[in-house]
Amino acid sequence: MKKIVLASGCLFSSTIFAAMPVNHPVGSSFTLSSAPNIRALSTALGNPAAPFLMVNQEDNDSFRFGILGPLSVGVEMGDVSDLDDRAEELEDLIDNSNAGNAAANKVRADKILSEIGETAYVKTSASLQVPFMPLIYKTKKNGAFIIDASILGVARANVISDEITNTGTELTTDTSFQAKTATDLQIGLGYSQAMWKNDHGMLIGGVKASLHDISMGRALVSLNDKNDNADDAISDAISDDAVSSTGVGIDLGAVWVSNNYQVGITFANINEPEFDGAPINQSCATESCAAAGRLVNKGKLTATEDYVMEMQTTIDAAVSTKGKQVTLGLSYDTNEVKDAVGDEYQWAAASLSYYGDSHYLPGIRVGYRQNMVGTELSYGTFGLTFLKRLNVDLGVALETVEDEDGDELPRSAYLSIGYDTAF
């Protein structure tokens, strides 16, 4: 177990101050879907047309901004119950095999690998908005500017399984634990304005450009590697050996807003910026590097993994009361995209929220979201807003795994806390 524990531990410690992937909505948006909601500032970060709605000029306001956060953290694990014990047993079987028990150990080791397969992974994430971001300024001529800055990232440790061979005296295998990280320092600048209006509603359009500085690292530790410095190899790969590159993503969006409903569409990363990936080390004088080379030759591992921010289209809709106190929101990504560590995302989400005008009655929201591809995890989500400014949101996966005691645990959980100005 030590290698997968070291991998996930190193990943978490180096990412917790880094952040969360763009493929996960930030803050209250995780509960509220991608539909812009004037009561929740974090929804201004989705559709580029949304910032126009976030400032109430009828109250002589021209600005709206975040204060602290949201700070968001999340964890996700593969569909493998009792993973720690299985990983520990697998390592012990390989490390402690000899001529007397190699055959029996191989049978048991093969069974464990067949059970965990490629589904054994641990993923951690975190995100943090720069204080006072986003900042929205609405002009007197029906235009709204937004500037946003955040620190984003994700980390993943997984198993790459390979055949176990009995040499007669020991077991050998290239089965390994792989660690990946990606961090994103992002600064965005956008503009939105009313493009056309009539008695029934108003069409708002928006554009946003985001500068990304993305750093990606990878490491691999073989089960056959007797090196006690596995944790050093992992931490080096996600710090000293990481590869950084920059690019600009362009988003376009539009929202039609009427008294009691709205519909919108977002085209994210229409130019599909590309970022350099980190190569896997195959040249160092360790068993792990040798195993990496063999896995590359077998096609089970890529020598390098560049990252393309693929274009994704999202449609959203909402119905609400006139003052937007009660809102039913829906959103759906029409195509899947991969994040920087290779996981696929295509969200479908629905939510119901209540935001009163009293400072003393909390706002409340509940929702459901599902990833339609990849892990296909579904979440029940819940959030509260205190004093119209303090937002706390929690998402829990509806799928479970069992721990070593037989107790069921959710495969994923997400928590966000933020404080911002009210509408």
Coordinates of C-alpha atoms in Angstrom, one line a residue:
M1 CA 0.0 0.0 0.0
K2 CA 2.9 2.4 0.7
K3 CA 3.3 3.4 -2.9
I4 CA -0.3 4.4 -3.6
V5 CA -0.5 6.1 -0.3
L6 CA 2.7 8.0 -1.0
A7 CA 1.4 8.9 -4.5
S8 CA -2.0 10.2 -3.3
G9 CA -0.4 11.9 -0.3
C10 CA 2.2 13.7 -2.4
L11 CA -0.4 14.7 -4.9
F12 CA -2.7 16.1 -2.3
S13 CA 0.0 18.1 -0.5
S14 CA 1.3 19.7 -3.6
T15 CA -2.2 20.5 -5.1
I16 CA -4.2 21.6 -2.1
F17 CA -2.8 25.2 -2.6
A18 CA -3.1 24.9 -6.3
A19 CA -6.7 24.3 -7.3
M20 CA -9.5 22.8 -9.3
P21 CA -9.8 21.9 -12.9
V22 CA -11.9 24.1 -15.3
N23 CA -14.0 21.0 -15.9
H24 CA -15.6 21.3 -12.4
P25 CA -17.8 24.4 -11.8
V26 CA -16.6 26.7 -9.1
G27 CA -18.3 27.6 -5.9
S28 CA -22.1 27.7 -5.8
S29 CA -22.2 26.9 -9.5
F30 CA -21.5 23.2 -8.6
T31 CA -25.0 23.2 -7.0
L32 CA -26.8 25.7 -9.3
S33 CA -25.8 24.4 -12.8
S34 CA -24.4 26.6 -15.5
A35 CA -27.5 28.9 -15.8
P36 CA -26.6 32.4 -14.8
N37 CA -28.2 33.4 -11.4
I38 CA -28.0 37.0 -10.3
R39 CA -28.1 35.9 -6.7
A40 CA -24.9 33.8 -7.1
L41 CA -21.8 35.6 -8.2
S42 CA -19.9 32.4 -9.1
T43 CA -22.4 31.8 -12.0
A44 CA -20.9 34.8 -13.7
L45 CA -17.8 32.7 -14.5
G46 CA -19.7 30.4 -16.8
N47 CA -21.5 32.1 -19.7
P48 CA -19.5 35.2 -20.8
A49 CA -22.8 37.0 -21.2
A50 CA -23.7 36.5 -17.5
P51 CA -21.7 39.5 -16.0
F52 CA -24.1 41.9 -17.5
L53 CA -26.9 40.5 -15.3
M54 CA -24.9 40.6 -12.0
V55 CA -25.0 44.4 -11.3
N56 CA -28.2 46.1 -10.3
Q57 CA -28.0 49.6 -11.7
E58 CA -31.5 50.4 -10.5
D59 CA -29.9 50.7 -7.0
N60 CA -27.2 53.0 -8.5
D61 CA -24.7 50.2 -8.3
S62 CA -21.9 50.0 -10.9
F63 CA -19.7 47.3 -9.3
R64 CA -20.0 43.8 -8.0
F65 CA -17.1 41.7 -6.7
G66 CA -16.0 38.7 -4.7
I67 CA -14.4 39.2 -1.3
L68 CA -12.8 35.9 -0.2
G69 CA -12.9 32.7 -2.2
P70 CA -14.7 30.6 -3.1
L71 CA -12.2 28.0 -1.8
S72 CA -13.2 24.6 -3.1
V73 CA -11.7 21.2 -2.4
G74 CA -12.7 17.8 -3.7
V75 CA -11.7 14.1 -3.7
E76 CA -12.7 11.2 -5.9
M77 CA -11.8 7.5 -6.0
G78 CA -12.2 4.6 -8.4
D79 CA -14.9 2.0 -8.2
V80 CA -12.8 -0.3 -6.1
S81 CA -13.8 -1.2 -2.5
D82 CA -11.1 -1.6 0.1
L83 CA -8.4 -0.3 -2.3
D84 CA -5.8 0.3 0.4
D85 CA -5.8 -3.3 1.6
R86 CA -5.8 -4.7 -1.9
A87 CA -2.9 -2.6 -3.0
E88 CA -0.9 -3.5 0.2
E89 CA -1.5 -7.2 -0.4
L90 CA -0.5 -7.0 -4.0
E91 CA 2.8 -5.3 -3.1
D92 CA 3.5 -7.8 -0.4
L93 CA 2.8 -10.7 -2.8
I94 CA 5.4 -9.4 -5.3
D95 CA 8.0 -8.2 -2.7
N96 CA 8.0 -11.4 -0.7
S97 CA 7.8 -14.1 -3.4
N98 CA 10.4 -16.8 -3.6
A99 CA 10.9 -20.3 -5.1
G100 CA 8.6 -21.8 -2.5
N101 CA 5.6 -19.5 -2.8
A102 CA 5.9 -17.8 -6.2
A103 CA 3.3 -19.9 -8.0
A104 CA 0.6 -19.5 -5.3
N105 CA 1.4 -15.7 -4.9
K106 CA 1.0 -15.3 -8.7
V107 CA -2.5 -16.8 -8.6
R108 CA -3.6 -14.4 -5.9
A109 CA -1.8 -11.4 -7.4
D110 CA -3.5 -12.0 -10.8
K111 CA -6.9 -12.2 -9.0
I112 CA -6.3 -8.8 -7.3
L113 CA -5.2 -7.2 -10.6
S114 CA -8.3 -8.5 -12.4
E115 CA -10.5 -7.0 -9.7
I116 CA -9.0 -3.6 -9.6
G117 CA -8.0 -3.4 -13.2
E118 CA -7.8 0.2 -14.5
T119 CA -10.4 1.5 -12.1
A120 CA -8.1 1.9 -9.2
Y121 CA -7.4 5.7 -8.8
V122 CA -7.5 8.5 -6.3
K123 CA -8.1 12.1 -7.5
T124 CA -7.8 15.3 -5.5
S125 CA -8.6 18.9 -6.5
A126 CA -8.7 22.3 -5.0
S127 CA -9.4 25.9 -6.3
L128 CA -9.1 29.4 -5.0
Q129 CA -10.3 32.7 -6.5
V130 CA -7.9 35.6 -6.0
P131 CA -9.3 37.9 -3.3
F132 CA -11.9 40.4 -4.6
M133 CA -12.2 38.5 -7.8
P134 CA -14.2 38.4 -10.0
L135 CA -14.6 42.2 -10.3
I136 CA -17.5 43.4 -12.5
Y137 CA -18.0 47.0 -13.7
K138 CA -21.2 48.0 -15.5
T139 CA -21.1 51.2 -17.6
K140 CA -24.0 53.6 -18.0
K141 CA -24.1 52.6 -21.7
N142 CA -25.2 49.0 -21.1
G143 CA -21.8 47.3 -21.1
A144 CA -20.2 45.2 -18.4
F145 CA -16.5 44.4 -17.9
I146 CA -15.3 41.5 -15.9
I147 CA -11.8 40.6 -14.6
D148 CA -11.2 37.3 -13.0
A149 CA -8.1 35.6 -11.5
S150 CA -7.9 32.1 -9.9
I151 CA -5.4 29.3 -9.1
L152 CA -6.7 26.0 -10.5
G153 CA -5.4 22.5 -10.5
V154 CA -5.9 18.7 -10.2
A155 CA -3.9 15.6 -9.2
R156 CA -4.5 11.9 -9.9
A157 CA -2.8 8.7 -8.9
N158 CA -3.8 5.5 -10.7
V159 CA -2.8 1.9 -11.4
I160 CA -1.3 0.8 -14.7
S161 CA -1.7 -3.0 -14.7
D162 CA 0.6 -5.4 -16.6
E163 CA 1.2 -9.1 -16.7
I164 CA 2.8 -10.8 -13.7
T165 CA 5.5 -13.3 -14.5
N166 CA 6.7 -16.2 -12.3
T167 CA 10.5 -16.6 -13.0
G168 CA 10.6 -19.6 -10.7
T169 CA 12.2 -17.7 -7.9
E170 CA 10.3 -14.5 -7.8
L171 CA 7.4 -12.6 -9.3
T172 CA 8.2 -9.7 -11.8
T173 CA 5.8 -7.2 -13.3
D174 CA 5.7 -3.8 -14.8
T175 CA 2.5 -3.0 -13.0
S176 CA 3.0 0.5 -11.6
F177 CA 1.4 3.5 -9.9
Q178 CA 1.3 6.6 -12.0
A179 CA 0.9 10.1 -10.6
K180 CA -0.2 13.2 -12.6
T181 CA -0.7 16.8 -11.6
A182 CA -1.8 19.9 -13.5
T183 CA -2.0 23.4 -12.0
D184 CA -3.5 26.5 -13.8
L185 CA -2.9 30.1 -13.0
Q186 CA -5.6 31.9 -14.9
I187 CA -6.5 35.5 -15.5
G188 CA -9.6 36.4 -17.6
L189 CA -11.0 39.6 -19.1
G190 CA -14.5 39.7 -20.5
Y191 CA -17.1 42.1 -21.9
S192 CA -20.9 41.7 -22.2
Q193 CA -23.7 44.0 -23.3
A194 CA -27.3 44.1 -24.3
M195 CA -27.5 43.5 -28.0
W196 CA -31.2 43.7 -28.7
K197 CA -34.4 44.1 -26.7
N198 CA -38.2 44.3 -27.1
D199 CA -41.3 44.1 -25.0
H200 CA -40.7 40.4 -24.3
G201 CA -37.1 40.4 -23.2
M202 CA -33.5 41.2 -23.9
L203 CA -30.6 39.4 -25.8
I204 CA -27.2 39.7 -24.1
G205 CA -23.9 38.7 -25.7
G206 CA -20.5 38.3 -24.2
V207 CA -16.9 37.4 -24.9
K208 CA -14.1 36.4 -22.6
A209 CA -10.4 35.8 -23.1
S210 CA -8.5 33.8 -20.4
L211 CA -4.7 33.6 -20.1
H212 CA -3.7 30.2 -18.7
D213 CA -0.3 29.3 -17.3
I214 CA -0.5 25.5 -16.9
S215 CA 2.1 23.3 -15.3
M216 CA 1.9 19.5 -15.7
G217 CA 3.9 16.8 -14.0
R218 CA 4.0 13.0 -14.2
A219 CA 5.8 10.2 -12.3
L220 CA 5.7 6.4 -12.3
V221 CA 6.6 4.0 -9.5
S222 CA 6.9 0.3 -10.3
L223 CA 5.7 -2.4 -7.9
N224 CA 9.1 -4.1 -8.5
D225 CA 11.0 -1.0 -7.5
K226 CA 12.6 -1.6 -4.1
N227 CA 13.7 2.0 -3.9
D228 CA 12.6 3.5 -0.6
N229 CA 12.5 7.0 -2.1
A230 CA 9.3 6.5 -4.1
D231 CA 7.9 9.6 -2.5
D232 CA 10.9 11.6 -3.7
A233 CA 10.4 10.4 -7.3
I234 CA 6.7 11.5 -7.2
S235 CA 7.3 14.9 -5.6
D236 CA 10.2 15.6 -8.0
A237 CA 8.0 14.9 -11.0
I238 CA 5.2 17.2 -9.8
S239 CA 7.6 20.1 -8.9
D240 CA 11.2 20.0 -10.4
D241 CA 10.3 18.1 -13.5
A242 CA 7.0 19.7 -14.3
V243 CA 6.5 21.4 -17.7
S244 CA 4.9 24.8 -17.9
S245 CA 3.3 26.6 -20.9
T246 CA 0.9 29.4 -21.6
G247 CA -2.1 29.9 -23.8
V248 CA -5.2 31.9 -24.3
G249 CA -8.7 30.5 -24.4
I250 CA -11.6 32.4 -26.0
D251 CA -15.2 31.9 -24.9
L252 CA -18.4 33.3 -26.5
G253 CA -21.8 33.3 -24.9
A254 CA -25.4 34.6 -25.2
V255 CA -28.4 34.8 -22.9
W256 CA -32.0 35.7 -23.7
V257 CA -33.7 37.0 -20.6
S258 CA -37.4 37.6 -20.1
N259 CA -39.4 38.4 -16.9
N260 CA -39.7 34.8 -15.8
Y261 CA -37.4 32.7 -17.9
Q262 CA -34.0 32.7 -19.6
V263 CA -32.1 30.6 -22.1
G264 CA -28.4 30.7 -22.8
I265 CA -25.6 29.1 -24.8
T266 CA -21.8 29.1 -24.2
F267 CA -19.0 28.2 -26.5
A268 CA -15.9 27.6 -24.3
N269 CA -12.4 27.5 -25.7
I270 CA -13.4 28.0 -29.4
N271 CA -9.8 28.3 -30.4
E272 CA -8.7 25.1 -28.5
P273 CA -5.4 26.2 -27.0
E274 CA -2.7 23.6 -26.6
F275 CA -0.3 23.1 -23.6
D276 CA 2.9 21.1 -23.3
G277 CA 2.7 17.9 -21.3
A278 CA 5.4 16.4 -19.1
P279 CA 7.4 13.5 -20.5
I280 CA 7.6 10.3 -18.4
N281 CA 11.1 9.6 -17.2
Q282 CA 12.5 6.5 -18.9
S283 CA 16.3 7.2 -18.6
C284 CA 17.1 7.2 -14.9
A285 CA 18.9 4.1 -13.4
T286 CA 15.9 2.7 -11.5
E287 CA 13.5 -0.1 -12.0
S288 CA 10.6 2.4 -12.3
C289 CA 12.2 4.2 -15.3
A290 CA 12.9 0.8 -16.9
A291 CA 9.3 -0.2 -16.3
A292 CA 8.1 3.1 -17.8
G293 CA 10.1 2.4 -21.0
R294 CA 8.6 -1.1 -21.3
L295 CA 5.1 0.2 -20.7
V296 CA 5.6 2.8 -23.4
N297 CA 6.8 0.1 -25.9
K298 CA 3.7 -2.0 -25.0
G299 CA 1.4 1.0 -25.7
K300 CA 0.1 1.1 -22.1
L301 CA 1.7 4.4 -21.3
T302 CA 2.4 7.5 -23.5
A303 CA 5.9 9.0 -23.5
T304 CA 4.4 12.5 -23.2
E305 CA 0.9 13.9 -23.0
D306 CA 0.1 17.3 -24.4
Y307 CA -3.1 18.9 -23.2
V308 CA -5.7 20.5 -25.6
M309 CA -8.5 22.6 -24.0
E310 CA -11.1 21.3 -26.4
M311 CA -14.1 23.4 -27.3
Q312 CA -17.3 22.6 -25.4
T313 CA -20.8 23.9 -25.9
T314 CA -23.2 24.3 -23.0
I315 CA -26.9 25.1 -23.2
D316 CA -28.8 26.4 -20.1
A317 CA -32.2 27.5 -19.2
A318 CA -34.0 28.8 -16.1
V319 CA -37.5 29.7 -14.9
S320 CA -38.0 32.0 -11.9
T321 CA -40.2 34.4 -10.0
K322 CA -40.0 38.0 -11.0
G323 CA -37.5 39.0 -8.4
K324 CA -35.4 35.8 -9.0
Q325 CA -36.1 34.7 -5.4
V326 CA -37.0 31.2 -6.6
T327 CA -35.3 29.7 -9.6
L328 CA -35.3 26.3 -11.4
G329 CA -32.0 26.0 -13.4
L330 CA -30.9 23.5 -16.0
S331 CA -27.8 23.1 -18.0
Y332 CA -26.3 20.5 -20.3
D333 CA -22.9 20.1 -22.0
T334 CA -23.5 18.9 -25.6
N335 CA -20.1 17.3 -26.0
E336 CA -17.4 15.7 -23.8
V337 CA -14.0 17.1 -23.2
K338 CA -10.9 15.8 -21.3
D339 CA -9.3 17.6 -18.4
A340 CA -5.5 18.0 -18.0
V341 CA -5.0 14.6 -16.4
G342 CA -7.1 12.8 -19.1
D343 CA -10.5 12.4 -17.4
E344 CA -13.6 13.0 -19.5
Y345 CA -16.4 15.5 -18.5
Q346 CA -19.8 16.2 -19.9
W347 CA -22.1 17.6 -17.2
A348 CA -25.9 17.6 -17.0
A349 CA -27.3 19.5 -14.0
A350 CA -30.5 20.7 -12.5
S351 CA -31.1 22.8 -9.4
L352 CA -33.8 24.6 -7.4
S353 CA -32.9 27.6 -5.3
Y354 CA -34.5 30.2 -3.0
Y355 CA -32.8 33.5 -2.2
G356 CA -34.9 35.8 -0.1
D357 CA -34.3 39.6 0.4
S358 CA -33.8 39.3 4.1
H359 CA -30.3 39.3 5.6
Y360 CA -31.4 36.9 8.3
L361 CA -33.1 34.1 6.4
P362 CA -30.6 32.0 4.6
G363 CA -30.7 31.3 0.9
I364 CA -31.0 27.6 0.1
R365 CA -30.3 25.5 -3.0
V366 CA -30.4 21.9 -3.9
G367 CA -29.4 20.2 -7.1
Y368 CA -28.4 17.1 -9.0
R369 CA -25.5 16.8 -11.5
Q370 CA -24.1 13.9 -13.4
N371 CA -21.0 13.4 -15.6
M372 CA -22.4 11.7 -18.7
V373 CA -19.1 10.2 -19.8
G374 CA -15.9 8.9 -18.1
T375 CA -16.7 8.0 -14.5
E376 CA -20.4 8.8 -15.0
L377 CA -20.5 9.8 -11.3
S378 CA -23.7 11.5 -10.1
Y379 CA -23.9 14.0 -7.3
G380 CA -26.5 15.2 -4.9
T381 CA -25.7 18.9 -4.1
F382 CA -26.8 21.3 -1.4
G383 CA -25.9 24.9 -0.5
L384 CA -26.7 27.7 2.0
T385 CA -26.1 31.4 1.8
F386 CA -25.9 33.3 5.1
L387 CA -26.4 37.1 5.4
K388 CA -26.8 37.2 1.6
R389 CA -23.0 36.8 1.2
L390 CA -21.5 33.7 2.8
N391 CA -21.9 30.7 0.6
V392 CA -21.3 27.1 1.6
D393 CA -21.9 24.3 -0.9
L394 CA -21.5 20.5 -0.6
G395 CA -21.7 17.8 -3.3
V396 CA -21.7 14.1 -2.5
A397 CA -21.5 11.3 -5.0
L398 CA -24.4 8.9 -5.0
E399 CA -22.1 6.0 -5.9
T400 CA -20.3 4.3 -3.1
V401 CA -17.4 2.0 -2.3
E402 CA -16.7 -0.1 0.9
D403 CA -13.8 0.6 3.2
E404 CA -11.8 -2.0 5.1
D405 CA -14.5 -2.3 7.8
G406 CA -17.2 -2.9 5.2
D407 CA -18.8 0.6 5.7
E408 CA -20.0 2.3 2.5
L409 CA -18.4 5.6 1.6
P410 CA -19.3 8.0 -1.3
R411 CA -16.8 7.8 -4.2
S412 CA -16.5 11.5 -4.3
A413 CA -17.2 14.7 -2.3
Y414 CA -16.9 18.4 -2.9
L415 CA -16.9 21.3 -0.5
S416 CA -16.8 25.1 -1.3
I417 CA -16.9 28.2 0.9
G418 CA -16.9 31.8 -0.3
Y419 CA -17.9 35.3 0.7
D420 CA -18.9 37.9 -1.9
T421 CA -21.1 41.0 -2.4
A422 CA -24.8 40.5 -2.8
F423 CA -27.1 41.5 -5.7

